[in-house]
Amino acid sequence: MDWHRFANHEEDYERTSRIVRQLGDPDPHARKQAAEALGALGGEAAIAMPQIVSLFQHPDHNVRRDAIMAVGRMGQSGLHAAPKLIESLADQDAGVRRMARIAILQVDPDAKALLGALTHSDLKIRESAAHALPRVVRLDPPPVDNLVAHLADDAPGVGQKIIETLVSIGSPAVPALTKSLGDARLSGAAVAVLAKIGKAAIPAIEPLTELARSQDAVSAVEAVRALGGIGLEAIPALVSLLDSGGRVSSTAMAMIAAMRVAAAPAIPSLTQLARQKNRPLAAEAVRTLGAIGPEAIPLLVSLLDEDDLDSLVVQPTERDHPAWTFGMDLFRRETVTSEVCDALARMGSVSQLATALRHPRAHVRQCAAYALKTTYPEGEAAVPALVSALVLADPDDGVRRAASGALGSLLRGPEARVDALLDAIREQRSRLVRDALREIASGKDELAVLLHRIKSDSAPVRRAAAIALTEILPALSVVTVPNPFGAGENTFETFDYRTLTPETLSQLLRDQPYVFENLAYFHSPDRRRRVGRKGGERWSRLSRSRYNKAQNNYQSSSRRSGSARF
């Protein structure tokens, strides 16, 4: 026997044991020194491994953590403690669990023990091990096959971490993921990983396309989404799936729409799909064309010439008919033609929609007018075309209503509406045009603008404003105003302003300007004409207090200015 070697062994054991005992010291500084000393000893400290491992069960979580740290600093010499480290992944203390994950990879750089923990029966151990998976991304080669095999774990804390790890690995994981698409247990998660890997998953395009044609609707839709995640290289595959029908076609169109202008190669196929008898699918194809952008405009315009696209996308149900009985149309009358016009509006194709206002089919004209309502401010360029639609007296009531509504939306603000009406009056446009413009310029705010325009420095504008007032005031409601011609201070006399002429208005403006300040009052909702039960008309009158106040104000200003007294 080599007594010297035996003596040295005994000395090493005693020295190591003293260091291990120091790991249980209440002083954290002493424990840290002990852990560093054991790490420095490396393999020589292995003789005291049973003592160190026993501290993994110490009641003080700080002692447990530092004992695990000491094993980790021993490197691969502490590999025999890996099973105990795995058990520590379920420790109640988060700091101990974190240190256990670090130590496992220190004693086992190949991560075999960590990956083995993913099959443990204790869910807490599996979840804790999964939190350390991002560290295996740096391994060369990364353990892709092992990770893919565990994709079937349905525990959120495990499966999601595996997916994130595979996504981080990227391209090296694609072959194993592609192979797993044929496994029903793994295919769903594998598709999710491929979708997030993106362009690096190009080699998986063909298998994903085959999966998208499978009978499993859920897997098929997810496969289409994965193709969309790959990007432009997957456009041919997505186009080939457009005729699959159902959610597969809808999802393929959604993926193509997300690529915008880059998806231009899909335009011919989408145009054919827009002509299908399946109206909901055709409408979705039109919306996708609109999302692609300007390159789709010519083909969208060509669809307006197909009259069979005027049929409803969704047919009304029996539930809609009772509403019609009571005058409530709750059903949306959407057609492929209306979708085409809406798509053109979203792209700002005002000139094409203005041209469509002269289309031979009334439904196209009506849809174009409705679509123009949403194109402000670009749609202001279509105002002449909308006015022309009224000038030409379109025979269809729906077209005229839509054109009038579009004018109201495009002529935003009371000033724009009033100026459009005054222009029509000065240019002596037809009565139909003036009536339509007057209808949208008959609000309380527009009346205030008219009263301002009637004081304009331009004589044509003043005269047009006076004419507009004579047309608008009776159209709003029938009321009376204080008589400015010789009424006494205590006498409440009125005259019917429906008889006003431009000359009378000019005289009022010159002699009694305060009257205009009160005209807007008559057109508030509570001042409109009402019809009693017996059919008699009751005329709203200016209250005596309001009348007296206005009169006193005017008298005061008259004394200061020397003007005529009311």
PDB file of N, CA and C in Angstrom, residues 317-404:
ATOM      1  N   THR A 317     -82.697  36.529 -45.022  1.00  0.00           N
ATOM      2  CA  THR A 317     -83.346  35.403 -44.356  1.00  0.00           C
ATOM      3  C   THR A 317     -84.758  35.802 -43.952  1.00  0.00           C
ATOM      4  N   GLU A 318     -85.496  34.838 -43.441  1.00  0.00           N
ATOM      5  CA  GLU A 318     -86.865  35.130 -43.001  1.00  0.00           C
ATOM      6  C   GLU A 318     -86.870  36.146 -41.867  1.00  0.00           C
ATOM      7  N   ARG A 319     -85.764  36.220 -41.131  1.00  0.00           N
ATOM      8  CA  ARG A 319     -85.682  37.155 -40.022  1.00  0.00           C
ATOM      9  C   ARG A 319     -85.686  38.603 -40.515  1.00  0.00           C
ATOM     10  N   ASP A 320     -85.241  38.836 -41.768  1.00  0.00           N
ATOM     11  CA  ASP A 320     -85.166  40.194 -42.296  1.00  0.00           C
ATOM     12  C   ASP A 320     -86.514  40.728 -42.770  1.00  0.00           C
ATOM     13  N   HIS A 321     -87.421  39.823 -43.168  1.00  0.00           N
ATOM     14  CA  HIS A 321     -88.677  40.270 -43.761  1.00  0.00           C
ATOM     15  C   HIS A 321     -89.583  41.035 -42.801  1.00  0.00           C
ATOM     16  N   PRO A 322     -89.720  40.612 -41.512  1.00  0.00           N
ATOM     17  CA  PRO A 322     -90.550  41.418 -40.609  1.00  0.00           C
ATOM     18  C   PRO A 322     -90.056  42.847 -40.469  1.00  0.00           C
ATOM     19  N   ALA A 323     -88.752  43.044 -40.514  1.00  0.00           N
ATOM     20  CA  ALA A 323     -88.205  44.400 -40.415  1.00  0.00           C
ATOM     21  C   ALA A 323     -88.637  45.240 -41.607  1.00  0.00           C
ATOM     22  N   TRP A 324     -88.647  44.621 -42.784  1.00  0.00           N
ATOM     23  CA  TRP A 324     -89.079  45.361 -43.977  1.00  0.00           C
ATOM     24  C   TRP A 324     -90.545  45.776 -43.849  1.00  0.00           C
ATOM     25  N   THR A 325     -91.343  44.917 -43.193  1.00  0.00           N
ATOM     26  CA  THR A 325     -92.762  45.205 -43.043  1.00  0.00           C
ATOM     27  C   THR A 325     -92.982  46.508 -42.307  1.00  0.00           C
ATOM     28  N   PHE A 326     -92.112  46.787 -41.323  1.00  0.00           N
ATOM     29  CA  PHE A 326     -92.234  48.011 -40.533  1.00  0.00           C
ATOM     30  C   PHE A 326     -91.326  49.125 -41.039  1.00  0.00           C
ATOM     31  N   GLY A 327     -90.825  48.957 -42.263  1.00  0.00           N
ATOM     32  CA  GLY A 327     -90.026  50.012 -42.857  1.00  0.00           C
ATOM     33  C   GLY A 327     -88.583  50.055 -42.422  1.00  0.00           C
ATOM     34  N   MET A 328     -88.112  49.012 -41.764  1.00  0.00           N
ATOM     35  CA  MET A 328     -86.717  48.980 -41.312  1.00  0.00           C
ATOM     36  C   MET A 328     -85.933  48.006 -42.170  1.00  0.00           C
ATOM     37  N   ASP A 329     -84.990  48.513 -42.921  1.00  0.00           N
ATOM     38  CA  ASP A 329     -84.157  47.661 -43.766  1.00  0.00           C
ATOM     39  C   ASP A 329     -82.837  47.398 -43.036  1.00  0.00           C
ATOM     40  N   LEU A 330     -82.823  46.318 -42.249  1.00  0.00           N
ATOM     41  CA  LEU A 330     -81.639  45.986 -41.461  1.00  0.00           C
ATOM     42  C   LEU A 330     -80.661  45.137 -42.245  1.00  0.00           C
ATOM     43  N   PHE A 331     -81.077  44.705 -43.415  1.00  0.00           N
ATOM     44  CA  PHE A 331     -80.238  43.785 -44.187  1.00  0.00           C
ATOM     45  C   PHE A 331     -79.275  44.567 -45.072  1.00  0.00           C
ATOM     46  N   ARG A 332     -78.007  44.217 -45.041  1.00  0.00           N
ATOM     47  CA  ARG A 332     -77.023  44.909 -45.872  1.00  0.00           C
ATOM     48  C   ARG A 332     -77.065  44.335 -47.279  1.00  0.00           C
ATOM     49  N   ARG A 333     -77.358  45.184 -48.247  1.00  0.00           N
ATOM     50  CA  ARG A 333     -77.488  44.735 -49.637  1.00  0.00           C
ATOM     51  C   ARG A 333     -76.134  44.824 -50.336  1.00  0.00           C
ATOM     52  N   GLU A 334     -75.261  43.947 -49.927  1.00  0.00           N
ATOM     53  CA  GLU A 334     -73.896  43.927 -50.465  1.00  0.00           C
ATOM     54  C   GLU A 334     -73.836  43.047 -51.712  1.00  0.00           C
ATOM     55  N   THR A 335     -73.207  43.563 -52.748  1.00  0.00           N
ATOM     56  CA  THR A 335     -72.989  42.803 -53.972  1.00  0.00           C
ATOM     57  C   THR A 335     -71.506  42.833 -54.303  1.00  0.00           C
ATOM     58  N   VAL A 336     -71.109  41.981 -55.246  1.00  0.00           N
ATOM     59  CA  VAL A 336     -69.718  42.002 -55.680  1.00  0.00           C
ATOM     60  C   VAL A 336     -69.405  43.350 -56.337  1.00  0.00           C
ATOM     61  N   THR A 337     -70.384  43.895 -57.047  1.00  0.00           N
ATOM     62  CA  THR A 337     -70.208  45.203 -57.678  1.00  0.00           C
ATOM     63  C   THR A 337     -69.956  46.287 -56.627  1.00  0.00           C
ATOM     64  N   SER A 338     -70.721  46.252 -55.544  1.00  0.00           N
ATOM     65  CA  SER A 338     -70.508  47.250 -54.489  1.00  0.00           C
ATOM     66  C   SER A 338     -69.137  47.067 -53.838  1.00  0.00           C
ATOM     67  N   GLU A 339     -68.688  45.824 -53.717  1.00  0.00           N
ATOM     68  CA  GLU A 339     -67.358  45.570 -53.154  1.00  0.00           C
ATOM     69  C   GLU A 339     -66.269  46.128 -54.083  1.00  0.00           C
ATOM     70  N   VAL A 340     -66.477  46.007 -55.390  1.00  0.00           N
ATOM     71  CA  VAL A 340     -65.521  46.560 -56.354  1.00  0.00           C
ATOM     72  C   VAL A 340     -65.419  48.075 -56.177  1.00  0.00           C
ATOM     73  N   CYS A 341     -66.561  48.748 -56.069  1.00  0.00           N
ATOM     74  CA  CYS A 341     -66.545  50.202 -55.896  1.00  0.00           C
ATOM     75  C   CYS A 341     -65.906  50.592 -54.568  1.00  0.00           C
ATOM     76  N   ASP A 342     -66.201  49.831 -53.519  1.00  0.00           N
ATOM     77  CA  ASP A 342     -65.583  50.122 -52.217  1.00  0.00           C
ATOM     78  C   ASP A 342     -64.072  49.936 -52.278  1.00  0.00           C
ATOM     79  N   ALA A 343     -63.633  48.895 -52.991  1.00  0.00           N
ATOM     80  CA  ALA A 343     -62.185  48.660 -53.116  1.00  0.00           C
ATOM     81  C   ALA A 343     -61.519  49.807 -53.872  1.00  0.00           C
ATOM     82  N   LEU A 344     -62.170  50.286 -54.930  1.00  0.00           N
ATOM     83  CA  LEU A 344     -61.629  51.426 -55.673  1.00  0.00           C
ATOM     84  C   LEU A 344     -61.573  52.674 -54.787  1.00  0.00           C
ATOM     85  N   ALA A 345     -62.592  52.842 -53.950  1.00  0.00           N
ATOM     86  CA  ALA A 345     -62.603  54.000 -53.049  1.00  0.00           C
ATOM     87  C   ALA A 345     -61.460  53.927 -52.042  1.00  0.00           C
ATOM     88  N   ARG A 346     -61.203  52.733 -51.512  1.00  0.00           N
ATOM     89  CA  ARG A 346     -60.113  52.588 -50.539  1.00  0.00           C
ATOM     90  C   ARG A 346     -58.754  52.896 -51.164  1.00  0.00           C
ATOM     91  N   MET A 347     -58.636  52.666 -52.468  1.00  0.00           N
ATOM     92  CA  MET A 347     -57.381  52.966 -53.152  1.00  0.00           C
ATOM     93  C   MET A 347     -57.322  54.404 -53.653  1.00  0.00           C
ATOM     94  N   GLY A 348     -58.393  55.176 -53.413  1.00  0.00           N
ATOM     95  CA  GLY A 348     -58.407  56.558 -53.860  1.00  0.00           C
ATOM     96  C   GLY A 348     -58.611  56.720 -55.351  1.00  0.00           C
ATOM     97  N   SER A 349     -59.270  55.747 -55.981  1.00  0.00           N
ATOM     98  CA  SER A 349     -59.486  55.787 -57.435  1.00  0.00           C
ATOM     99  C   SER A 349     -60.713  56.631 -57.749  1.00  0.00           C
ATOM    100  N   VAL A 350     -60.626  57.915 -57.472  1.00  0.00           N
ATOM    101  CA  VAL A 350     -61.770  58.800 -57.635  1.00  0.00           C
ATOM    102  C   VAL A 350     -62.157  58.937 -59.105  1.00  0.00           C
ATOM    103  N   SER A 351     -61.174  59.055 -59.984  1.00  0.00           N
ATOM    104  CA  SER A 351     -61.496  59.240 -61.406  1.00  0.00           C
ATOM    105  C   SER A 351     -62.246  58.037 -61.961  1.00  0.00           C
ATOM    106  N   GLN A 352     -61.871  56.829 -61.567  1.00  0.00           N
ATOM    107  CA  GLN A 352     -62.575  55.631 -62.046  1.00  0.00           C
ATOM    108  C   GLN A 352     -64.012  55.594 -61.514  1.00  0.00           C
ATOM    109  N   LEU A 353     -64.200  56.016 -60.273  1.00  0.00           N
ATOM    110  CA  LEU A 353     -65.550  56.031 -59.715  1.00  0.00           C
ATOM    111  C   LEU A 353     -66.390  57.123 -60.365  1.00  0.00           C
ATOM    112  N   ALA A 354     -65.767  58.267 -60.660  1.00  0.00           N
ATOM    113  CA  ALA A 354     -66.502  59.331 -61.343  1.00  0.00           C
ATOM    114  C   ALA A 354     -66.944  58.866 -62.728  1.00  0.00           C
ATOM    115  N   THR A 355     -66.084  58.105 -63.400  1.00  0.00           N
ATOM    116  CA  THR A 355     -66.457  57.554 -64.706  1.00  0.00           C
ATOM    117  C   THR A 355     -67.603  56.568 -64.560  1.00  0.00           C
ATOM    118  N   ALA A 356     -67.579  55.780 -63.472  1.00  0.00           N
ATOM    119  CA  ALA A 356     -68.634  54.787 -63.247  1.00  0.00           C
ATOM    120  C   ALA A 356     -69.995  55.432 -63.018  1.00  0.00           C
ATOM    121  N   LEU A 357     -70.022  56.733 -62.679  1.00  0.00           N
ATOM    122  CA  LEU A 357     -71.310  57.413 -62.509  1.00  0.00           C
ATOM    123  C   LEU A 357     -72.068  57.520 -63.830  1.00  0.00           C
ATOM    124  N   ARG A 358     -71.377  57.287 -64.945  1.00  0.00           N
ATOM    125  CA  ARG A 358     -72.040  57.332 -66.263  1.00  0.00           C
ATOM    126  C   ARG A 358     -72.237  55.935 -66.838  1.00  0.00           C
ATOM    127  N   HIS A 359     -72.094  54.916 -66.006  1.00  0.00           N
ATOM    128  CA  HIS A 359     -72.212  53.536 -66.469  1.00  0.00           C
ATOM    129  C   HIS A 359     -73.657  53.244 -66.888  1.00  0.00           C
ATOM    130  N   PRO A 360     -73.848  52.386 -67.873  1.00  0.00           N
ATOM    131  CA  PRO A 360     -75.224  52.091 -68.322  1.00  0.00           C
ATOM    132  C   PRO A 360     -76.089  51.460 -67.234  1.00  0.00           C
ATOM    133  N   ARG A 361     -75.478  50.684 -66.322  1.00  0.00           N
ATOM    134  CA  ARG A 361     -76.274  50.000 -65.292  1.00  0.00           C
ATOM    135  C   ARG A 361     -76.449  50.903 -64.074  1.00  0.00           C
ATOM    136  N   ALA A 362     -77.701  51.022 -63.638  1.00  0.00           N
ATOM    137  CA  ALA A 362     -78.007  51.892 -62.497  1.00  0.00           C
ATOM    138  C   ALA A 362     -77.316  51.404 -61.232  1.00  0.00           C
ATOM    139  N   HIS A 363     -77.205  50.086 -61.061  1.00  0.00           N
ATOM    140  CA  HIS A 363     -76.589  49.559 -59.839  1.00  0.00           C
ATOM    141  C   HIS A 363     -75.117  49.983 -59.742  1.00  0.00           C
ATOM    142  N   VAL A 364     -74.427  50.013 -60.858  1.00  0.00           N
ATOM    143  CA  VAL A 364     -73.030  50.459 -60.855  1.00  0.00           C
ATOM    144  C   VAL A 364     -72.959  51.930 -60.496  1.00  0.00           C
ATOM    145  N   ARG A 365     -73.847  52.739 -61.075  1.00  0.00           N
ATOM    146  CA  ARG A 365     -73.847  54.171 -60.777  1.00  0.00           C
ATOM    147  C   ARG A 365     -74.131  54.419 -59.297  1.00  0.00           C
ATOM    148  N   GLN A 366     -75.088  53.683 -58.764  1.00  0.00           N
ATOM    149  CA  GLN A 366     -75.436  53.861 -57.358  1.00  0.00           C
ATOM    150  C   GLN A 366     -74.275  53.444 -56.442  1.00  0.00           C
ATOM    151  N   CYS A 367     -73.663  52.299 -56.733  1.00  0.00           N
ATOM    152  CA  CYS A 367     -72.526  51.830 -55.922  1.00  0.00           C
ATOM    153  C   CYS A 367     -71.358  52.809 -55.993  1.00  0.00           C
ATOM    154  N   ALA A 368     -71.122  53.369 -57.186  1.00  0.00           N
ATOM    155  CA  ALA A 368     -70.031  54.339 -57.330  1.00  0.00           C
ATOM    156  C   ALA A 368     -70.303  55.586 -56.498  1.00  0.00           C
ATOM    157  N   ALA A 369     -71.555  56.040 -56.486  1.00  0.00           N
ATOM    158  CA  ALA A 369     -71.901  57.232 -55.707  1.00  0.00           C
ATOM    159  C   ALA A 369     -71.746  56.965 -54.211  1.00  0.00           C
ATOM    160  N   TYR A 370     -72.213  55.801 -53.767  1.00  0.00           N
ATOM    161  CA  TYR A 370     -72.061  55.460 -52.349  1.00  0.00           C
ATOM    162  C   TYR A 370     -70.584  55.373 -51.969  1.00  0.00           C
ATOM    163  N   ALA A 371     -69.778  54.798 -52.842  1.00  0.00           N
ATOM    164  CA  ALA A 371     -68.346  54.650 -52.542  1.00  0.00           C
ATOM    165  C   ALA A 371     -67.657  56.003 -52.475  1.00  0.00           C
ATOM    166  N   LEU A 372     -68.073  56.938 -53.300  1.00  0.00           N
ATOM    167  CA  LEU A 372     -67.449  58.265 -53.303  1.00  0.00           C
ATOM    168  C   LEU A 372     -67.664  58.997 -51.983  1.00  0.00           C
ATOM    169  N   LYS A 373     -68.692  58.621 -51.231  1.00  0.00           N
ATOM    170  CA  LYS A 373     -68.942  59.260 -49.946  1.00  0.00           C
ATOM    171  C   LYS A 373     -67.753  59.106 -49.002  1.00  0.00           C
ATOM    172  N   THR A 374     -66.982  58.034 -49.190  1.00  0.00           N
ATOM    173  CA  THR A 374     -65.906  57.706 -48.243  1.00  0.00           C
ATOM    174  C   THR A 374     -64.541  58.207 -48.709  1.00  0.00           C
ATOM    175  N   THR A 375     -64.495  58.995 -49.786  1.00  0.00           N
ATOM    176  CA  THR A 375     -63.203  59.342 -50.379  1.00  0.00           C
ATOM    177  C   THR A 375     -62.726  60.751 -50.037  1.00  0.00           C
ATOM    178  N   TYR A 376     -63.345  61.407 -49.075  1.00  0.00           N
ATOM    179  CA  TYR A 376     -62.892  62.750 -48.700  1.00  0.00           C
ATOM    180  C   TYR A 376     -61.472  62.688 -48.148  1.00  0.00           C
ATOM    181  N   PRO A 377     -60.553  63.612 -48.487  1.00  0.00           N
ATOM    182  CA  PRO A 377     -60.800  64.804 -49.327  1.00  0.00           C
ATOM    183  C   PRO A 377     -60.550  64.577 -50.811  1.00  0.00           C
ATOM    184  N   GLU A 378     -59.945  63.412 -51.168  1.00  0.00           N
ATOM    185  CA  GLU A 378     -59.642  63.186 -52.595  1.00  0.00           C
ATOM    186  C   GLU A 378     -60.910  63.231 -53.440  1.00  0.00           C
ATOM    187  N   GLY A 379     -62.034  62.804 -52.842  1.00  0.00           N
ATOM    188  CA  GLY A 379     -63.279  62.718 -53.597  1.00  0.00           C
ATOM    189  C   GLY A 379     -63.867  64.051 -53.999  1.00  0.00           C
ATOM    190  N   GLU A 380     -63.310  65.161 -53.480  1.00  0.00           N
ATOM    191  CA  GLU A 380     -63.834  66.462 -53.893  1.00  0.00           C
ATOM    192  C   GLU A 380     -63.702  66.672 -55.394  1.00  0.00           C
ATOM    193  N   ALA A 381     -62.736  65.973 -56.004  1.00  0.00           N
ATOM    194  CA  ALA A 381     -62.568  66.085 -57.450  1.00  0.00           C
ATOM    195  C   ALA A 381     -63.753  65.491 -58.202  1.00  0.00           C
ATOM    196  N   ALA A 382     -64.538  64.645 -57.531  1.00  0.00           N
ATOM    197  CA  ALA A 382     -65.683  64.000 -58.178  1.00  0.00           C
ATOM    198  C   ALA A 382     -66.965  64.802 -58.023  1.00  0.00           C
ATOM    199  N   VAL A 383     -66.919  65.954 -57.333  1.00  0.00           N
ATOM    200  CA  VAL A 383     -68.133  66.746 -57.131  1.00  0.00           C
ATOM    201  C   VAL A 383     -68.782  67.150 -58.455  1.00  0.00           C
ATOM    202  N   PRO A 384     -68.003  67.607 -59.465  1.00  0.00           N
ATOM    203  CA  PRO A 384     -68.659  67.929 -60.749  1.00  0.00           C
ATOM    204  C   PRO A 384     -69.382  66.736 -61.363  1.00  0.00           C
ATOM    205  N   ALA A 385     -68.783  65.553 -61.262  1.00  0.00           N
ATOM    206  CA  ALA A 385     -69.435  64.366 -61.827  1.00  0.00           C
ATOM    207  C   ALA A 385     -70.709  64.034 -61.071  1.00  0.00           C
ATOM    208  N   LEU A 386     -70.687  64.205 -59.750  1.00  0.00           N
ATOM    209  CA  LEU A 386     -71.890  63.947 -58.968  1.00  0.00           C
ATOM    210  C   LEU A 386     -72.980  64.961 -59.301  1.00  0.00           C
ATOM    211  N   VAL A 387     -72.574  66.196 -59.460  1.00  0.00           N
ATOM    212  CA  VAL A 387     -73.542  67.218 -59.842  1.00  0.00           C
ATOM    213  C   VAL A 387     -74.103  66.918 -61.227  1.00  0.00           C
ATOM    214  N   SER A 388     -73.230  66.454 -62.126  1.00  0.00           N
ATOM    215  CA  SER A 388     -73.690  66.107 -63.476  1.00  0.00           C
ATOM    216  C   SER A 388     -74.704  64.973 -63.431  1.00  0.00           C
ATOM    217  N   ALA A 389     -74.501  64.054 -62.500  1.00  0.00           N
ATOM    218  CA  ALA A 389     -75.456  62.951 -62.367  1.00  0.00           C
ATOM    219  C   ALA A 389     -76.835  63.481 -62.008  1.00  0.00           C
ATOM    220  N   LEU A 390     -76.868  64.576 -61.251  1.00  0.00           N
ATOM    221  CA  LEU A 390     -78.144  65.183 -60.919  1.00  0.00           C
ATOM    222  C   LEU A 390     -78.667  66.031 -62.073  1.00  0.00           C
ATOM    223  N   VAL A 391     -77.718  66.718 -62.785  1.00  0.00           N
ATOM    224  CA  VAL A 391     -78.124  67.553 -63.919  1.00  0.00           C
ATOM    225  C   VAL A 391     -78.799  66.707 -64.991  1.00  0.00           C
ATOM    226  N   LEU A 392     -78.219  65.540 -65.227  1.00  0.00           N
ATOM    227  CA  LEU A 392     -78.765  64.670 -66.263  1.00  0.00           C
ATOM    228  C   LEU A 392     -80.041  63.990 -65.827  1.00  0.00           C
ATOM    229  N   ALA A 393     -80.463  64.279 -64.583  1.00  0.00           N
ATOM    230  CA  ALA A 393     -81.712  63.707 -64.064  1.00  0.00           C
ATOM    231  C   ALA A 393     -81.711  62.199 -64.206  1.00  0.00           C
ATOM    232  N   ASP A 394     -80.785  61.563 -63.521  1.00  0.00           N
ATOM    233  CA  ASP A 394     -80.692  60.102 -63.576  1.00  0.00           C
ATOM    234  C   ASP A 394     -82.067  59.494 -63.299  1.00  0.00           C
ATOM    235  N   PRO A 395     -82.514  58.588 -64.148  1.00  0.00           N
ATOM    236  CA  PRO A 395     -83.862  58.042 -63.986  1.00  0.00           C
ATOM    237  C   PRO A 395     -84.034  57.173 -62.746  1.00  0.00           C
ATOM    238  N   ASP A 396     -82.933  56.779 -62.124  1.00  0.00           N
ATOM    239  CA  ASP A 396     -83.032  55.888 -60.969  1.00  0.00           C
ATOM    240  C   ASP A 396     -83.025  56.709 -59.675  1.00  0.00           C
ATOM    241  N   ASP A 397     -84.073  56.499 -58.841  1.00  0.00           N
ATOM    242  CA  ASP A 397     -84.148  57.242 -57.579  1.00  0.00           C
ATOM    243  C   ASP A 397     -82.969  56.929 -56.672  1.00  0.00           C
ATOM    244  N   GLY A 398     -82.549  55.656 -56.638  1.00  0.00           N
ATOM    245  CA  GLY A 398     -81.438  55.258 -55.778  1.00  0.00           C
ATOM    246  C   GLY A 398     -80.150  55.953 -56.155  1.00  0.00           C
ATOM    247  N   VAL A 399     -79.918  56.150 -57.440  1.00  0.00           N
ATOM    248  CA  VAL A 399     -78.708  56.841 -57.899  1.00  0.00           C
ATOM    249  C   VAL A 399     -78.746  58.300 -57.466  1.00  0.00           C
ATOM    250  N   ARG A 400     -79.904  58.939 -57.621  1.00  0.00           N
ATOM    251  CA  ARG A 400     -80.012  60.350 -57.242  1.00  0.00           C
ATOM    252  C   ARG A 400     -79.817  60.527 -55.740  1.00  0.00           C
ATOM    253  N   ARG A 401     -80.410  59.631 -54.951  1.00  0.00           N
ATOM    254  CA  ARG A 401     -80.231  59.717 -53.501  1.00  0.00           C
ATOM    255  C   ARG A 401     -78.763  59.502 -53.123  1.00  0.00           C
ATOM    256  N   ALA A 402     -78.127  58.511 -53.764  1.00  0.00           N
ATOM    257  CA  ALA A 402     -76.716  58.231 -53.459  1.00  0.00           C
ATOM    258  C   ALA A 402     -75.837  59.409 -53.855  1.00  0.00           C
ATOM    259  N   ALA A 403     -76.115  60.026 -55.008  1.00  0.00           N
ATOM    260  CA  ALA A 403     -75.321  61.175 -55.455  1.00  0.00           C
ATOM    261  C   ALA A 403     -75.486  62.350 -54.511  1.00  0.00           C
ATOM    262  N   SER A 404     -76.730  62.577 -54.075  1.00  0.00           N
ATOM    263  CA  SER A 404     -76.969  63.671 -53.134  1.00  0.00           C
ATOM    264  C   SER A 404     -76.257  63.417 -51.806  1.00  0.00           C
TER     265      SER A 404
END
